[in-house]
Amino acid sequence: MDISKLTTNGKAIYLAYDHGVEHGPVDLVGQSIGPEYILDIAVKGGYNGVVFQKGVAQKYYTKEYRKKIPLILKLNGKTAVYGKNREYFSAQVCSVDEAVRLGAVGVGYTIYLGSEFEPQMLQEFGKMEEEAHKRGLIVLAWVYPRGINVEDGSSPEITAYAARLALEMGADIAKIKYCGSTEGFKRAVESAGRTKVVLSGGAKTDNPEDFLNVMRSIMEAGAIGVAVGRNVWQSENPLEITEKIKEIIWKN
Ligand code: FBP
């Protein structure tokens, strides 16, 4: 699948904003409670895509935005309330049809590798991926190792497994967490083969330089970029940190 609609010279920066489902308003500090603020950052920051759940897309991603910023629609989700003390399961809440109607260029789906409910998520992903590709949509797999069978969800071994799973399942882009080292991430990128790898940002770091160092590491490891949320829109100056991230991604 050609991913050029979601990349610039093969590299990418996406603005993730599905936290209203995953974490709730507690994450949406200051102006970030308003989706207009996020769209503004995405457009002004020259992002390659913005990630929304369908409700936000229906009410805020108006037709005029289609020309300004590509939409990646998240098709499944789970809340932090349900997730507490339970095994990880993210159910599909939006169809590929609806994604097309809303003007999405790509669709995203979370798989919890190692969860008791992994089989359901793999099956659902499989169906979704076939349909999305038939409709010409780019498929992004958020692959997070989590659940009763996962001892260390951020080990290099399981991170490489997450990246490989994305390739094997037909994803065009794998969105995975950092595993702590450039060498470990390199193995993940290698394991993903022709599926491209982006970093899944993570919680906002106290010192922005810590996040930028992770960016340097994953780019050196061969990732194509990042899907970042909190480190940008929780920042006091989202466009300034955006520029610094972009400089690392496109410096070559
Ligand atoms: P961040 O950059 O803020 O971490 O966003 C990336 C993301 O994958 C979001 O798409 C998603 O809502 C969130 O992180 C999931 O976080 P968690 O690790 O708590 O499941």
Short mmCIF file of C-alpha atoms and ligand atoms in Angstrom, two decimals:
data_model
loop_
_atom_site.label_atom_id
_atom_site.label_comp_id
_atom_site.label_asym_id
_atom_site.label_seq_id
_atom_site.Cartn_x
_atom_site.Cartn_y
_atom_site.Cartn_z
CA MET A 1 0.00 0.00 0.00
CA ASP A 2 1.30 3.41 -0.97
CA ILE A 3 1.66 5.52 2.17
CA SER A 4 2.69 8.74 0.46
CA LYS A 5 -0.60 10.47 1.42
CA LEU A 6 0.56 10.22 5.03
CA THR A 7 4.27 10.95 4.59
CA THR A 8 6.67 13.60 3.32
CA ASN A 9 9.77 12.17 1.65
CA GLY A 10 8.99 8.89 3.39
CA LYS A 11 8.93 10.39 6.88
CA ALA A 12 6.04 11.38 9.10
CA ILE A 13 4.78 13.24 12.13
CA TYR A 14 1.21 12.57 13.31
CA LEU A 15 -0.69 14.39 16.02
CA ALA A 16 -2.47 11.81 18.21
CA TYR A 17 -5.64 12.93 19.98
CA ASP A 18 -7.64 9.85 20.93
CA HIS A 19 -6.87 10.39 24.62
CA GLY A 20 -10.41 11.52 25.41
CA VAL A 21 -11.38 7.86 25.13
CA GLU A 22 -8.18 6.23 26.37
CA HIS A 23 -7.44 8.45 29.37
CA GLY A 24 -10.33 10.89 29.74
CA PRO A 25 -10.31 14.69 30.17
CA VAL A 26 -7.63 14.43 32.88
CA ASP A 27 -5.09 14.37 30.03
CA LEU A 28 -6.69 17.23 28.15
CA VAL A 29 -5.13 20.05 30.12
CA GLY A 30 -5.61 23.75 29.33
CA GLN A 31 -6.64 24.49 25.77
CA SER A 32 -6.18 20.90 24.68
CA ILE A 33 -9.71 20.13 25.89
CA GLY A 34 -10.89 21.72 22.61
CA PRO A 35 -10.41 19.77 19.36
CA GLU A 36 -10.15 23.10 17.46
CA TYR A 37 -6.90 23.77 19.34
CA ILE A 38 -5.51 20.42 18.16
CA LEU A 39 -6.55 21.03 14.55
CA ASP A 40 -4.87 24.40 14.69
CA ILE A 41 -1.59 22.87 15.91
CA ALA A 42 -1.83 20.11 13.30
CA VAL A 43 -2.34 22.57 10.43
CA LYS A 44 0.14 25.23 11.57
CA GLY A 45 2.70 22.60 12.56
CA GLY A 46 2.52 20.94 9.13
CA TYR A 47 1.65 17.51 10.49
CA ASN A 48 1.18 14.55 8.14
CA GLY A 49 -2.04 13.57 9.88
CA VAL A 50 -4.23 14.03 12.91
CA VAL A 51 -5.68 11.09 14.86
CA PHE A 52 -9.28 11.33 16.08
CA GLN A 53 -12.01 9.02 17.24
CA LYS A 54 -15.17 9.25 15.12
CA GLY A 55 -17.18 11.61 17.37
CA VAL A 56 -14.52 14.31 17.30
CA ALA A 57 -14.09 13.83 13.56
CA GLN A 58 -17.85 14.09 12.95
CA LYS A 59 -18.15 17.36 14.85
CA TYR A 60 -14.83 19.11 14.18
CA TYR A 61 -13.16 17.67 11.07
CA THR A 62 -15.25 19.74 8.67
CA LYS A 63 -14.83 19.49 4.90
CA GLU A 64 -12.49 22.50 4.80
CA TYR A 65 -9.99 20.62 6.97
CA ARG A 66 -9.78 17.76 4.47
CA LYS A 67 -7.59 19.91 2.25
CA LYS A 68 -5.44 21.10 5.13
CA ILE A 69 -4.67 18.05 7.24
CA PRO A 70 -5.16 14.31 6.55
CA LEU A 71 -7.33 12.38 9.00
CA ILE A 72 -6.36 9.07 10.58
CA LEU A 73 -9.49 7.67 12.18
CA LYS A 74 -9.09 5.44 15.22
CA LEU A 75 -11.51 2.54 14.85
CA ASN A 76 -11.31 0.94 18.28
CA GLY A 77 -10.85 2.11 21.84
CA LYS A 78 -11.20 1.42 25.53
CA THR A 79 -11.56 3.74 28.51
CA ALA A 80 -9.27 4.02 31.52
CA VAL A 81 -12.27 3.40 33.78
CA TYR A 82 -13.07 0.04 32.24
CA GLY A 83 -9.39 -0.81 31.93
CA LYS A 84 -8.74 -0.58 35.67
CA ASN A 85 -8.14 -4.04 37.18
CA ARG A 86 -9.27 -5.72 33.98
CA GLU A 87 -7.59 -7.52 31.15
CA TYR A 88 -6.86 -5.32 28.10
CA PHE A 89 -9.47 -5.27 25.35
CA SER A 90 -10.08 -2.54 22.82
CA ALA A 91 -13.33 -3.04 20.90
CA GLN A 92 -14.04 -1.76 17.41
CA VAL A 93 -16.42 1.18 17.67
CA CYS A 94 -16.26 2.57 14.17
CA SER A 95 -16.60 1.00 10.72
CA VAL A 96 -14.38 1.44 7.70
CA ASP A 97 -17.43 2.84 5.90
CA GLU A 98 -17.74 5.62 8.45
CA ALA A 99 -14.02 6.35 8.14
CA VAL A 100 -14.45 6.81 4.39
CA ARG A 101 -17.53 9.01 4.94
CA LEU A 102 -15.57 11.21 7.33
CA GLY A 103 -12.79 11.69 4.78
CA ALA A 104 -10.11 9.59 6.48
CA VAL A 105 -6.92 8.76 4.61
CA GLY A 106 -5.87 6.17 7.16
CA VAL A 107 -7.35 4.08 9.94
CA GLY A 108 -5.84 3.06 13.26
CA TYR A 109 -6.53 0.08 15.48
CA THR A 110 -4.96 -0.97 18.80
CA ILE A 111 -3.90 -4.58 19.36
CA TYR A 112 -2.89 -5.58 22.90
CA LEU A 113 -0.27 -8.22 22.20
CA GLY A 114 -0.42 -10.87 24.93
CA SER A 115 -3.81 -9.95 26.34
CA GLU A 116 -6.35 -12.66 27.08
CA PHE A 117 -8.48 -10.98 24.41
CA GLU A 118 -5.73 -10.90 21.79
CA PRO A 119 -7.54 -13.44 19.54
CA GLN A 120 -10.61 -11.20 19.25
CA MET A 121 -8.50 -8.16 18.45
CA LEU A 122 -6.47 -10.04 15.84
CA GLN A 123 -9.63 -11.32 14.19
CA GLU A 124 -11.27 -7.90 14.18
CA PHE A 125 -8.08 -6.27 12.90
CA GLY A 126 -7.84 -8.85 10.11
CA LYS A 127 -11.34 -8.08 8.83
CA MET A 128 -10.89 -4.34 9.21
CA GLU A 129 -7.54 -4.39 7.39
CA GLU A 130 -8.95 -6.23 4.34
CA GLU A 131 -11.85 -3.82 4.08
CA ALA A 132 -9.71 -0.74 4.63
CA HIS A 133 -7.20 -1.75 1.98
CA LYS A 134 -10.02 -2.50 -0.48
CA ARG A 135 -11.26 1.06 0.07
CA GLY A 136 -7.76 2.50 -0.43
CA LEU A 137 -7.12 3.44 3.19
CA ILE A 138 -3.71 3.26 4.86
CA VAL A 139 -3.74 0.93 7.89
CA LEU A 140 -1.91 1.80 11.09
CA ALA A 141 -1.56 -0.72 13.91
CA TRP A 142 -1.00 0.52 17.43
CA VAL A 143 0.65 -2.61 18.91
CA TYR A 144 1.05 -2.48 22.68
CA PRO A 145 2.24 -5.60 24.57
CA ARG A 146 -0.02 -5.71 27.63
CA GLY A 147 -1.95 -8.16 29.72
CA ILE A 148 -1.68 -11.19 31.98
CA ASN A 149 0.81 -12.91 29.70
CA VAL A 150 3.19 -9.97 29.42
CA GLU A 151 5.93 -9.68 32.03
CA ASP A 152 7.77 -6.70 30.62
CA GLY A 153 5.86 -4.82 27.94
CA SER A 154 8.78 -2.57 27.12
CA SER A 155 11.53 -5.15 26.68
CA PRO A 156 13.37 -5.06 23.33
CA GLU A 157 12.24 -8.62 22.55
CA ILE A 158 8.53 -7.94 22.90
CA THR A 159 8.87 -4.56 21.16
CA ALA A 160 10.34 -6.36 18.15
CA TYR A 161 7.48 -8.87 18.38
CA ALA A 162 4.96 -6.00 18.36
CA ALA A 163 6.55 -4.55 15.23
CA ARG A 164 6.63 -7.96 13.56
CA LEU A 165 2.99 -8.58 14.41
CA ALA A 166 2.07 -5.38 12.57
CA LEU A 167 3.84 -6.67 9.44
CA GLU A 168 2.29 -10.12 9.68
CA MET A 169 -1.21 -8.66 10.18
CA GLY A 170 -1.02 -6.46 7.09
CA ALA A 171 -0.48 -3.04 8.65
CA ASP A 172 1.24 -0.39 6.55
CA ILE A 173 2.53 1.44 9.61
CA ALA A 174 3.28 0.09 13.09
CA LYS A 175 2.95 2.43 16.05
CA ILE A 176 5.00 1.05 18.92
CA LYS A 177 6.41 2.23 22.23
CA TYR A 178 10.07 2.93 22.87
CA CYS A 179 12.03 0.03 24.34
CA GLY A 180 14.86 2.00 25.94
CA SER A 181 17.69 1.72 23.42
CA THR A 182 18.56 2.49 19.81
CA GLU A 183 19.84 -1.04 19.32
CA GLY A 184 16.59 -2.55 20.62
CA PHE A 185 14.50 -0.27 18.43
CA LYS A 186 16.65 -1.12 15.41
CA ARG A 187 15.71 -4.77 15.88
CA ALA A 188 12.03 -3.75 16.00
CA VAL A 189 12.36 -1.78 12.76
CA GLU A 190 14.14 -4.73 11.15
CA SER A 191 11.40 -7.08 12.39
CA ALA A 192 8.71 -4.90 10.83
CA GLY A 193 10.29 -5.36 7.38
CA ARG A 194 8.39 -3.35 4.77
CA THR A 195 5.90 -2.15 7.37
CA LYS A 196 7.07 1.28 8.46
CA VAL A 197 7.57 2.07 12.12
CA VAL A 198 6.55 5.17 14.06
CA LEU A 199 7.11 5.81 17.72
CA SER A 200 4.13 6.10 20.04
CA GLY A 201 4.96 9.27 21.95
CA GLY A 202 4.22 8.54 25.62
CA ALA A 203 3.49 10.72 28.63
CA LYS A 204 4.87 14.26 28.60
CA THR A 205 8.43 14.29 29.89
CA ASP A 206 9.42 16.92 32.50
CA ASN A 207 12.31 17.94 30.33
CA PRO A 208 11.42 18.19 26.60
CA GLU A 209 15.02 17.28 25.79
CA ASP A 210 14.36 13.76 27.14
CA PHE A 211 11.64 13.27 24.56
CA LEU A 212 13.82 14.72 21.80
CA ASN A 213 16.57 12.26 22.73
CA VAL A 214 14.11 9.40 22.28
CA MET A 215 13.26 10.89 18.87
CA ARG A 216 16.96 10.95 17.94
CA SER A 217 17.30 7.33 19.00
CA ILE A 218 14.32 5.99 17.06
CA MET A 219 15.26 7.90 13.90
CA GLU A 220 18.77 6.49 14.10
CA ALA A 221 17.17 3.07 14.47
CA GLY A 222 15.34 3.51 11.17
CA ALA A 223 11.85 4.59 12.22
CA ILE A 224 10.03 6.95 9.84
CA GLY A 225 8.79 9.26 12.56
CA VAL A 226 6.32 9.62 15.40
CA ALA A 227 2.67 9.75 16.40
CA VAL A 228 2.88 12.19 19.25
CA GLY A 229 0.18 13.57 21.53
CA ARG A 230 0.87 14.73 25.07
CA ASN A 231 4.46 15.88 24.49
CA VAL A 232 3.08 18.39 22.01
CA TRP A 233 -0.39 19.55 23.02
CA GLN A 234 0.34 19.52 26.77
CA SER A 235 3.38 21.68 26.08
CA GLU A 236 3.26 25.41 26.68
CA ASN A 237 4.55 25.96 23.20
CA PRO A 238 3.30 23.15 20.95
CA LEU A 239 4.60 24.68 17.72
CA GLU A 240 8.09 25.17 19.10
CA ILE A 241 8.43 21.54 20.19
CA THR A 242 6.86 20.47 16.88
CA GLU A 243 9.64 22.27 15.00
CA LYS A 244 12.29 20.55 17.10
CA ILE A 245 10.76 17.13 16.46
CA LYS A 246 10.50 17.83 12.72
CA GLU A 247 14.11 18.94 12.60
CA ILE A 248 15.16 15.54 13.97
CA ILE A 249 12.87 13.62 11.61
CA TRP A 250 13.84 15.44 8.42
CA LYS A 251 17.38 16.54 9.22
CA ASN A 252 18.86 14.29 6.55
P1 FBP B 1 0.96 10.07 23.38
O1 FBP B 1 2.03 10.63 22.51
O2 FBP B 1 0.28 11.13 24.18
O3 FBP B 1 1.47 8.93 24.24
O4 FBP B 1 -0.16 9.46 22.39
C1 FBP B 1 0.03 8.22 21.75
C2 FBP B 1 -1.05 7.23 22.16
O5 FBP B 1 -0.88 5.97 21.55
C3 FBP B 1 -2.45 7.70 21.84
O6 FBP B 1 -2.78 7.45 20.51
C4 FBP B 1 -3.26 6.96 22.84
O7 FBP B 1 -4.41 7.61 23.24
C5 FBP B 1 -2.35 6.85 24.02
O8 FBP B 1 -1.04 7.02 23.55
C6 FBP B 1 -2.48 5.53 24.70
O9 FBP B 1 -1.73 5.55 25.84
P2 FBP B 1 -1.59 4.32 26.81
O10 FBP B 1 -0.13 3.99 26.78
O11 FBP B 1 -2.03 4.81 28.15
O12 FBP B 1 -2.45 3.20 26.30
#
